[in-house]
Coordinates of C-alpha atoms in Angstrom, one line a residue:
V1 CA 0.0 0.0 0.0
S2 CA 1.3 3.4 -0.9
Q3 CA 0.1 7.0 -1.0
S4 CA 0.3 7.0 -4.8
R5 CA -2.2 7.2 -7.6
Y6 CA -5.3 5.1 -7.8
G7 CA -7.8 6.5 -10.3
T8 CA -7.8 10.3 -10.0
D9 CA -9.5 11.4 -6.8
F10 CA -9.1 8.9 -4.1
K11 CA -8.0 10.7 -0.9
T12 CA -6.4 7.4 0.3
E13 CA -4.6 6.3 -2.9
I14 CA -3.3 2.9 -3.9
I15 CA -0.8 2.0 -6.6
F16 CA -2.6 0.3 -9.5
D17 CA -1.1 -3.0 -10.6
P18 CA -3.1 -5.2 -13.0
K19 CA -1.4 -8.3 -11.5
Q20 CA -2.3 -7.5 -7.9
T21 CA -5.4 -8.7 -6.1
Y22 CA -7.2 -5.9 -4.4
N23 CA -9.5 -6.2 -1.4
F24 CA -12.3 -3.6 -0.9
I25 CA -15.3 -3.1 1.3
G26 CA -18.0 -0.8 -0.1
E27 CA -21.5 -0.4 -1.5
I28 CA -23.4 -1.2 -4.7
V29 CA -24.5 2.3 -5.7
A30 CA -26.7 1.6 -8.8
E31 CA -29.3 -1.0 -9.8
P32 CA -27.5 -4.2 -11.0
E33 CA -27.6 -4.5 -14.8
N34 CA -28.3 -7.9 -16.3
R35 CA -26.6 -8.7 -19.6
E36 CA -27.0 -11.9 -21.7
S37 CA -24.4 -13.9 -19.8
S38 CA -23.3 -11.6 -16.9
K39 CA -24.4 -9.2 -14.3
R40 CA -22.8 -5.8 -13.8
L41 CA -22.6 -4.1 -10.4
L42 CA -21.5 -0.5 -9.9
F43 CA -19.4 -0.6 -6.7
Q44 CA -18.1 2.3 -4.7
P45 CA -15.2 1.3 -2.4
K46 CA -15.2 2.7 1.1
E47 CA -12.2 0.8 2.6
Y48 CA -9.1 -1.0 1.3
F49 CA -7.6 -3.8 3.3
D50 CA -4.9 -6.4 3.2
N51 CA -3.3 -8.6 5.8
T52 CA -1.7 -5.7 7.7
T53 CA -3.5 -2.5 6.8
T54 CA -7.0 -1.1 6.5
L55 CA -7.4 2.3 4.8
K56 CA -10.5 4.5 4.6
I57 CA -11.3 5.7 1.0
N58 CA -12.8 9.2 0.9
S59 CA -13.8 9.5 -2.7
D60 CA -16.8 9.0 -5.1
E61 CA -14.8 6.9 -7.6
K62 CA -16.4 3.6 -8.6
I63 CA -15.6 0.2 -10.1
I64 CA -17.7 -1.9 -12.5
I65 CA -17.9 -5.5 -11.3
V66 CA -18.7 -8.1 -13.9
T67 CA -20.0 -11.2 -12.2
S68 CA -22.4 -14.1 -12.9
L69 CA -26.1 -13.7 -13.6
S70 CA -27.0 -15.6 -10.5
A71 CA -25.2 -13.3 -8.1
P72 CA -27.7 -12.4 -5.4
F73 CA -26.7 -8.8 -4.8
N74 CA -28.9 -5.7 -5.0
Y75 CA -28.7 -1.9 -4.9
G76 CA -27.4 -0.6 -1.5
D77 CA -25.9 -3.9 -0.4
K78 CA -22.6 -3.6 1.5
I79 CA -20.2 -6.1 0.1
S80 CA -16.5 -7.0 0.2
I81 CA -14.6 -7.9 -3.0
S82 CA -11.3 -9.5 -3.7
G83 CA -10.0 -9.5 -7.3
K84 CA -7.9 -7.8 -9.9
L85 CA -8.6 -4.5 -11.5
Q86 CA -8.5 -3.5 -15.2
K87 CA -8.7 -0.2 -16.9
P88 CA -11.5 0.1 -19.4
E89 CA -10.6 0.4 -23.1
N90 CA -12.2 2.1 -26.1
F91 CA -13.9 -0.1 -28.7
E92 CA -15.2 0.1 -32.2
S93 CA -18.9 -0.1 -33.1
D94 CA -20.3 -2.3 -35.8
K95 CA -19.7 0.5 -38.3
G96 CA -16.0 0.8 -37.4
I97 CA -16.4 4.0 -35.4
E98 CA -14.4 4.1 -32.2
F99 CA -16.5 4.7 -29.0
D100 CA -14.7 6.7 -26.3
Y101 CA -15.7 4.3 -23.6
I102 CA -12.9 5.5 -21.2
H103 CA -14.3 9.1 -21.0
F104 CA -17.9 7.8 -21.2
L105 CA -17.2 6.0 -17.9
S106 CA -15.0 8.7 -16.4
K107 CA -17.8 11.2 -16.4
E108 CA -19.4 9.1 -13.7
K109 CA -16.1 8.7 -11.9
I110 CA -15.7 5.1 -13.1
F111 CA -12.0 4.3 -13.8
Y112 CA -11.7 0.5 -13.3
Q113 CA -13.4 -2.8 -13.9
S114 CA -13.1 -6.1 -12.1
Y115 CA -14.1 -9.4 -13.7
S116 CA -15.4 -12.3 -11.6
P117 CA -13.9 -11.2 -8.2
Q118 CA -14.8 -13.0 -5.0
I119 CA -17.8 -11.2 -3.5
K120 CA -19.1 -11.6 0.0
L121 CA -22.2 -9.9 1.4
V122 CA -21.5 -7.7 4.5
K123 CA -24.9 -6.1 5.0
K124 CA -28.2 -6.2 3.1
D125 CA -29.8 -2.9 2.1
N126 CA -33.0 -1.7 3.6
S127 CA -33.3 1.8 2.1
A128 CA -36.4 3.3 0.4
I129 CA -34.5 3.4 -3.0
G130 CA -33.6 -0.2 -2.6
F131 CA -37.3 -1.0 -2.0
L132 CA -38.2 0.7 -5.2
F133 CA -35.7 -1.5 -7.2
K134 CA -37.0 -4.6 -5.4
F135 CA -40.6 -3.6 -6.5
K136 CA -39.4 -3.1 -10.0
K137 CA -37.8 -6.6 -10.0
K138 CA -40.9 -8.2 -8.6
F139 CA -43.0 -6.4 -11.3
M140 CA -40.8 -7.7 -14.1
E141 CA -40.9 -11.2 -12.6
A142 CA -44.7 -11.1 -12.7
V143 CA -44.5 -9.9 -16.3
N144 CA -42.2 -12.7 -17.3
E145 CA -44.5 -15.3 -15.6
N146 CA -47.6 -14.1 -17.5
L147 CA -46.1 -13.2 -20.9
P148 CA -44.0 -15.3 -23.3
S149 CA -40.6 -14.1 -24.6
P150 CA -40.0 -11.7 -26.4
Q151 CA -43.3 -10.0 -25.5
A152 CA -42.3 -9.8 -21.8
E153 CA -39.0 -8.2 -22.6
L154 CA -40.7 -5.7 -24.9
V155 CA -43.1 -4.7 -22.0
G156 CA -40.1 -4.1 -19.8
G157 CA -38.4 -2.0 -22.5
I158 CA -41.5 0.1 -23.2
L159 CA -42.6 0.7 -19.6
L160 CA -39.2 0.8 -17.8
G161 CA -36.6 1.2 -20.5
L162 CA -35.1 -2.2 -19.8
K163 CA -33.3 -2.4 -23.1
S164 CA -30.7 -4.9 -21.7
S165 CA -33.5 -7.4 -21.1
L166 CA -34.3 -7.6 -24.8
G167 CA -31.2 -9.6 -25.7
Q168 CA -28.6 -8.7 -28.2
Q169 CA -30.4 -10.2 -31.3
L170 CA -33.8 -8.6 -30.6
E171 CA -32.2 -5.2 -29.8
L172 CA -30.3 -5.5 -33.1
D173 CA -33.5 -6.2 -34.9
F174 CA -35.1 -3.1 -33.5
R175 CA -32.1 -1.0 -34.5
R176 CA -32.2 -2.4 -38.1
V177 CA -35.9 -1.4 -38.6
G178 CA -35.4 2.0 -36.8
L179 CA -37.7 1.2 -33.9
V180 CA -35.3 1.1 -31.0
H181 CA -36.7 4.4 -29.7
I182 CA -39.8 2.4 -28.6
V183 CA -37.8 0.7 -25.8
V184 CA -35.7 3.8 -24.9
L185 CA -36.9 6.0 -22.0
S186 CA -37.8 9.5 -23.1
G187 CA -40.0 12.4 -22.3
Y188 CA -42.9 10.4 -23.6
N189 CA -42.8 8.1 -20.5
I190 CA -42.7 11.2 -18.2
T191 CA -45.7 12.6 -20.0
I192 CA -47.6 9.4 -19.5
I193 CA -46.9 9.5 -15.8
S194 CA -47.9 13.1 -15.4
V195 CA -51.1 12.8 -17.4
A196 CA -52.1 9.6 -15.6
I197 CA -51.6 11.1 -12.1
L198 CA -53.5 14.2 -13.0
A199 CA -56.4 12.1 -14.4
V200 CA -56.6 9.7 -11.5
L201 CA -56.5 12.5 -8.9
F202 CA -59.0 14.7 -10.7
F203 CA -61.0 15.1 -7.4
L204 CA -58.1 16.9 -5.6
P205 CA -57.2 20.6 -5.8
L206 CA -55.0 21.4 -8.8
T207 CA -52.0 22.4 -6.7
L208 CA -52.1 19.1 -4.8
R209 CA -52.5 17.1 -8.0
L210 CA -49.5 18.9 -9.5
L211 CA -47.3 18.3 -6.5
T212 CA -48.3 14.6 -6.5
G213 CA -47.4 14.5 -10.2
L214 CA -44.0 16.0 -9.4
F215 CA -43.4 13.4 -6.7
A216 CA -44.5 10.6 -9.0
I217 CA -42.1 11.8 -11.7
S218 CA -39.2 11.9 -9.2
I219 CA -40.0 8.3 -8.0
F220 CA -40.2 7.1 -11.7
A221 CA -36.8 8.8 -12.5
I222 CA -35.2 6.9 -9.6
L223 CA -37.0 3.7 -10.5
V224 CA -35.6 3.7 -14.1
G225 CA -32.1 4.6 -13.1
G226 CA -32.1 8.4 -13.7
G227 CA -30.5 8.5 -17.2
A228 CA -29.9 11.7 -19.0
T229 CA -33.0 11.6 -21.1
V230 CA -35.3 11.0 -18.0
I231 CA -33.6 13.7 -16.0
R232 CA -34.0 16.2 -18.8
A233 CA -37.6 15.3 -19.3
G234 CA -38.2 15.3 -15.5
I235 CA -36.8 18.8 -15.1
M236 CA -38.9 20.1 -18.0
S237 CA -42.0 18.6 -16.5
A238 CA -41.1 20.1 -13.1
V239 CA -40.8 23.6 -14.7
A240 CA -44.2 23.1 -16.3
I241 CA -45.7 22.0 -13.0
F242 CA -44.3 25.0 -11.1
G243 CA -45.4 27.3 -13.9
Q244 CA -49.0 26.1 -13.3
I245 CA -48.7 26.4 -9.6
F246 CA -47.5 30.0 -9.8
H247 CA -49.7 30.8 -12.8
K248 CA -46.8 31.5 -15.2
K249 CA -46.8 30.8 -18.9
Y250 CA -44.8 27.7 -19.9
D251 CA -42.2 28.2 -22.6
V252 CA -40.9 24.9 -23.8
N253 CA -37.6 26.4 -25.2
R254 CA -36.9 28.0 -21.9
A255 CA -37.7 24.8 -20.0
L256 CA -35.3 22.8 -22.2
F257 CA -32.4 25.2 -21.6
I258 CA -33.1 25.3 -17.9
A259 CA -32.9 21.5 -17.8
G260 CA -29.6 21.6 -19.8
I261 CA -28.1 24.3 -17.5
I262 CA -29.0 22.3 -14.4
M263 CA -27.7 19.1 -15.7
L264 CA -24.4 20.7 -16.8
F265 CA -24.0 22.4 -13.5
L266 CA -24.3 19.0 -11.8
N267 CA -21.9 17.3 -14.2
P268 CA -20.2 19.4 -16.9
N269 CA -18.6 16.3 -18.4
I270 CA -21.9 15.1 -19.9
L271 CA -21.7 17.9 -22.5
I272 CA -18.8 16.1 -24.3
Y273 CA -18.8 12.5 -23.1
D274 CA -22.5 11.6 -22.7
P275 CA -24.2 10.8 -26.1
S276 CA -27.6 10.3 -24.3
F277 CA -27.5 13.9 -23.1
Q278 CA -26.4 15.2 -26.5
L279 CA -28.9 13.3 -28.5
S280 CA -31.8 13.9 -26.1
F281 CA -31.2 17.7 -25.9
L282 CA -30.7 18.1 -29.7
A283 CA -33.6 15.8 -30.6
T284 CA -36.0 17.6 -28.3
Y285 CA -34.8 21.0 -29.6
G286 CA -35.3 19.8 -33.2
L287 CA -38.9 18.7 -32.4
I288 CA -39.6 22.0 -30.8
I289 CA -38.5 23.8 -33.9
I290 CA -40.5 21.5 -36.1
V291 CA -43.7 21.9 -34.0
T292 CA -43.5 25.6 -33.1
G293 CA -41.4 26.9 -36.0
K294 CA -39.1 28.8 -33.6

């Protein structure tokens, strides 16, 4: 152990050696993502330990853990891992275009990956956010029990943006026919949530309905993982809701740029390294121009 570089920001820093086995204790800080043959956990180390030393890690850097699909770990679980670390590498798309995967991950403070480390559960999560993800998991299990494949995966994609559950071939088919947007979360999903809440609670005062709608949008954004598209749409919806509460005229262009400014303030790196933010912002602006002519 040495006070040298590990990643970029660790207050307690460790020399990186691809041949060395690292031991960490920390938390799973995002919903596990299932792929066709593996499960990915986003792990934030809190402590480093070996046979002689335990060091506190005061940083928000994270590690992607690639493990088996059967791994029984969930968001918020405190775990210990023991394994080697690898730095991510850029890769080429099917069309031969290099994707800057290194910077794409670095915008979220992810600098290393660990493949098939030994993982032990230290403490189960009991948080409210963890409960939301468990509810989502139970919902999809019920869908899978009552619908055949690939219809069940399609429902998960349309309602919750679970594109990874489609499988590589079905997702590729959607891309080939230009329909992949159906299973990608967008402002359309947020609109459905808002309209449904306002319709169901028609008997309540308008202000209370609007605040309930805002709460529902926040819960939905957390439930689906809070991607750039959902956050952008959520902020725009919040601007519209507050506009109605305070009897102000809603300007969609202004709402879009307010959303962009807030998101860039929280994480400036998304402007360059997050294609989801770029495409969502530009596509929405393009639709506004087409519809409004300004």
